[in-house]
Amino acid sequence: MPMMKEPSRLLESVVALAREAGRAILAIYGSEFGVAQKSDQSPLTAADLASHELIVAGLGQLKPKFPVLSEESAATAFEDRKKWISFWLVDPLDGTKEFVKRNGEFTVNIALVHEHTPVLGVVHAPALGLTYFAAEGCGAFRQHGEETPQRIRARPRAPLVPVVVGSRSHVNAEMETYLSRLGECELRPVGSSLKLCLVAEGAADLYPRIGLTSEWDTAAAHCVVTEAGGAVTDLRGGPLVYNARDGLLNPYFLVYGDKSRPWLDYAQGIEG
């Protein structure tokens, strides 16, 4: 499909849409909102739903049209979605726990996936006024507010003591095993897909995700990392792929900039 050679044609519209969703989220963020529980016990707020509805409607106005898979969408059977060559993959509010805690570390994630690979990604952190965006072959960028976007690159050589980002909400024994093998590091807890973006901009060297995530959690920032020169791989070094399985859970993965370091070696024997 010729358009896929130029996903950047859609980038400006998607950035604007993510920011519009961010404004809707912030309107609720400043109020006394309620918190419901989904079937998997994860939190759900009016902000998740408002962002979802706005993004789905906005993507529906773009040409060409592609199916939309959002965290807050009704489930689509794999028998149907496996036929999709290109589709939008959306997390309307990534880091709902951070939203509820009001620490600002939540994002809007919008990715365009083509043949199982993210070819466009926008990550917008409305409370921080930050937007990260990328499209295949065009590089990755970071924009603060209305300032001129700045091109970002992952750090190609990690220092002896690497900066490692991890989840504020998810720590398990396998993660502790990985970190003990890694040795001395500077560990920074960060919420949502901002962890991948910090690797993309060279502010961190490694994000080991030894725990469960869903495909909409990672796709947009995955594109940003790749276009910034970094890597997102499973624990065997293979690329993360999207919409290739019945379920929508990612395997455990690593995000890094320095491809000369043996990050994968520390994951030996860890399954996921």
mmCIF file of N, CA and C in Angstrom, residues 13 38-39 42 49 55 73 87-88 96 111 124 138 147 149 167 174 199 204-205 214 223 225 237 251 255:
data_model
loop_
_atom_site.group_PDB
_atom_site.id
_atom_site.type_symbol
_atom_site.label_atom_id
_atom_site.label_comp_id
_atom_site.label_asym_id
_atom_site.label_seq_id
_atom_site.Cartn_x
_atom_site.Cartn_y
_atom_site.Cartn_z
ATOM 1 N N SER A 13 -1.699 15.265 12.052
ATOM 2 C CA SER A 13 -3.094 15.085 12.485
ATOM 3 C C SER A 13 -3.181 14.255 13.750
ATOM 4 N N LYS A 38 -12.192 -2.499 36.324
ATOM 5 C CA LYS A 38 -12.507 -3.357 35.196
ATOM 6 C C LYS A 38 -12.419 -4.824 35.638
ATOM 7 N N SER A 39 -12.759 -5.732 34.728
ATOM 8 C CA SER A 39 -12.795 -7.149 35.081
ATOM 9 C C SER A 39 -11.434 -7.687 35.494
ATOM 10 N N SER A 42 -8.017 -3.641 36.976
ATOM 11 C CA SER A 42 -7.324 -2.391 36.685
ATOM 12 C C SER A 42 -8.322 -1.236 36.777
ATOM 13 N N LEU A 49 -12.446 6.958 29.238
ATOM 14 C CA LEU A 49 -13.536 6.835 28.278
ATOM 15 C C LEU A 49 -13.664 8.067 27.404
ATOM 16 N N ILE A 55 -10.628 9.980 20.498
ATOM 17 C CA ILE A 55 -9.615 9.457 19.579
ATOM 18 C C ILE A 55 -10.242 8.593 18.490
ATOM 19 N N SER A 73 -11.957 -0.389 23.682
ATOM 20 C CA SER A 73 -12.874 -0.900 22.666
ATOM 21 C C SER A 73 -13.499 -2.212 23.124
ATOM 22 N N PHE A 87 -3.657 -0.975 11.044
ATOM 23 C CA PHE A 87 -4.699 -0.576 11.990
ATOM 24 C C PHE A 87 -4.116 0.380 13.024
ATOM 25 N N TRP A 88 -4.993 1.134 13.647
ATOM 26 C CA TRP A 88 -4.619 2.025 14.738
ATOM 27 C C TRP A 88 -4.672 1.247 16.050
ATOM 28 N N THR A 96 -3.240 4.739 34.135
ATOM 29 C CA THR A 96 -4.400 5.204 34.906
ATOM 30 C C THR A 96 -4.090 5.247 36.402
ATOM 31 N N ALA A 111 -0.736 4.601 17.947
ATOM 32 C CA ALA A 111 0.216 4.019 16.998
ATOM 33 C C ALA A 111 -0.517 3.560 15.748
ATOM 34 N N HIS A 124 1.728 11.314 24.146
ATOM 35 C CA HIS A 124 1.496 12.659 24.692
ATOM 36 C C HIS A 124 1.261 12.561 26.188
ATOM 37 N N CYS A 138 11.587 8.740 9.447
ATOM 38 C CA CYS A 138 11.606 10.197 9.639
ATOM 39 C C CYS A 138 12.286 10.641 10.928
ATOM 40 N N GLU A 147 6.805 24.670 21.851
ATOM 41 C CA GLU A 147 8.174 24.923 21.412
ATOM 42 C C GLU A 147 8.485 24.119 20.154
ATOM 43 N N PRO A 149 9.824 21.346 17.926
ATOM 44 C CA PRO A 149 10.192 19.958 18.227
ATOM 45 C C PRO A 149 11.695 19.740 18.069
ATOM 46 N N SER A 167 8.952 0.439 36.381
ATOM 47 C CA SER A 167 7.580 0.793 36.703
ATOM 48 C C SER A 167 7.438 1.226 38.157
ATOM 49 N N GLU A 174 11.224 -11.773 39.477
ATOM 50 C CA GLU A 174 12.023 -11.913 38.260
ATOM 51 C C GLU A 174 12.726 -10.604 37.905
ATOM 52 N N VAL A 199 14.281 6.333 27.301
ATOM 53 C CA VAL A 199 15.358 5.638 26.597
ATOM 54 C C VAL A 199 15.542 6.259 25.214
ATOM 55 N N ALA A 204 17.759 7.778 29.666
ATOM 56 C CA ALA A 204 17.937 6.488 30.330
ATOM 57 C C ALA A 204 18.555 5.521 29.334
ATOM 58 N N ASP A 205 19.184 4.490 29.868
ATOM 59 C CA ASP A 205 19.874 3.516 29.013
ATOM 60 C C ASP A 205 19.103 2.226 28.816
ATOM 61 N N SER A 214 0.272 -4.889 27.750
ATOM 62 C CA SER A 214 -0.536 -5.143 26.566
ATOM 63 C C SER A 214 0.042 -4.393 25.376
ATOM 64 N N CYS A 223 7.670 2.715 18.363
ATOM 65 C CA CYS A 223 8.063 3.419 17.138
ATOM 66 C C CYS A 223 9.024 4.562 17.443
ATOM 67 N N VAL A 225 11.139 4.801 19.980
ATOM 68 C CA VAL A 225 12.449 4.233 20.329
ATOM 69 C C VAL A 225 13.200 3.784 19.077
ATOM 70 N N GLY A 237 15.922 -11.487 22.095
ATOM 71 C CA GLY A 237 16.484 -10.562 21.113
ATOM 72 C C GLY A 237 15.641 -10.358 19.877
ATOM 73 N N PRO A 251 5.152 -10.294 25.284
ATOM 74 C CA PRO A 251 6.124 -11.045 26.080
ATOM 75 C C PRO A 251 6.941 -10.060 26.920
ATOM 76 N N VAL A 255 14.155 -2.574 26.515
ATOM 77 C CA VAL A 255 14.289 -1.378 25.678
ATOM 78 C C VAL A 255 15.641 -0.760 26.002
#
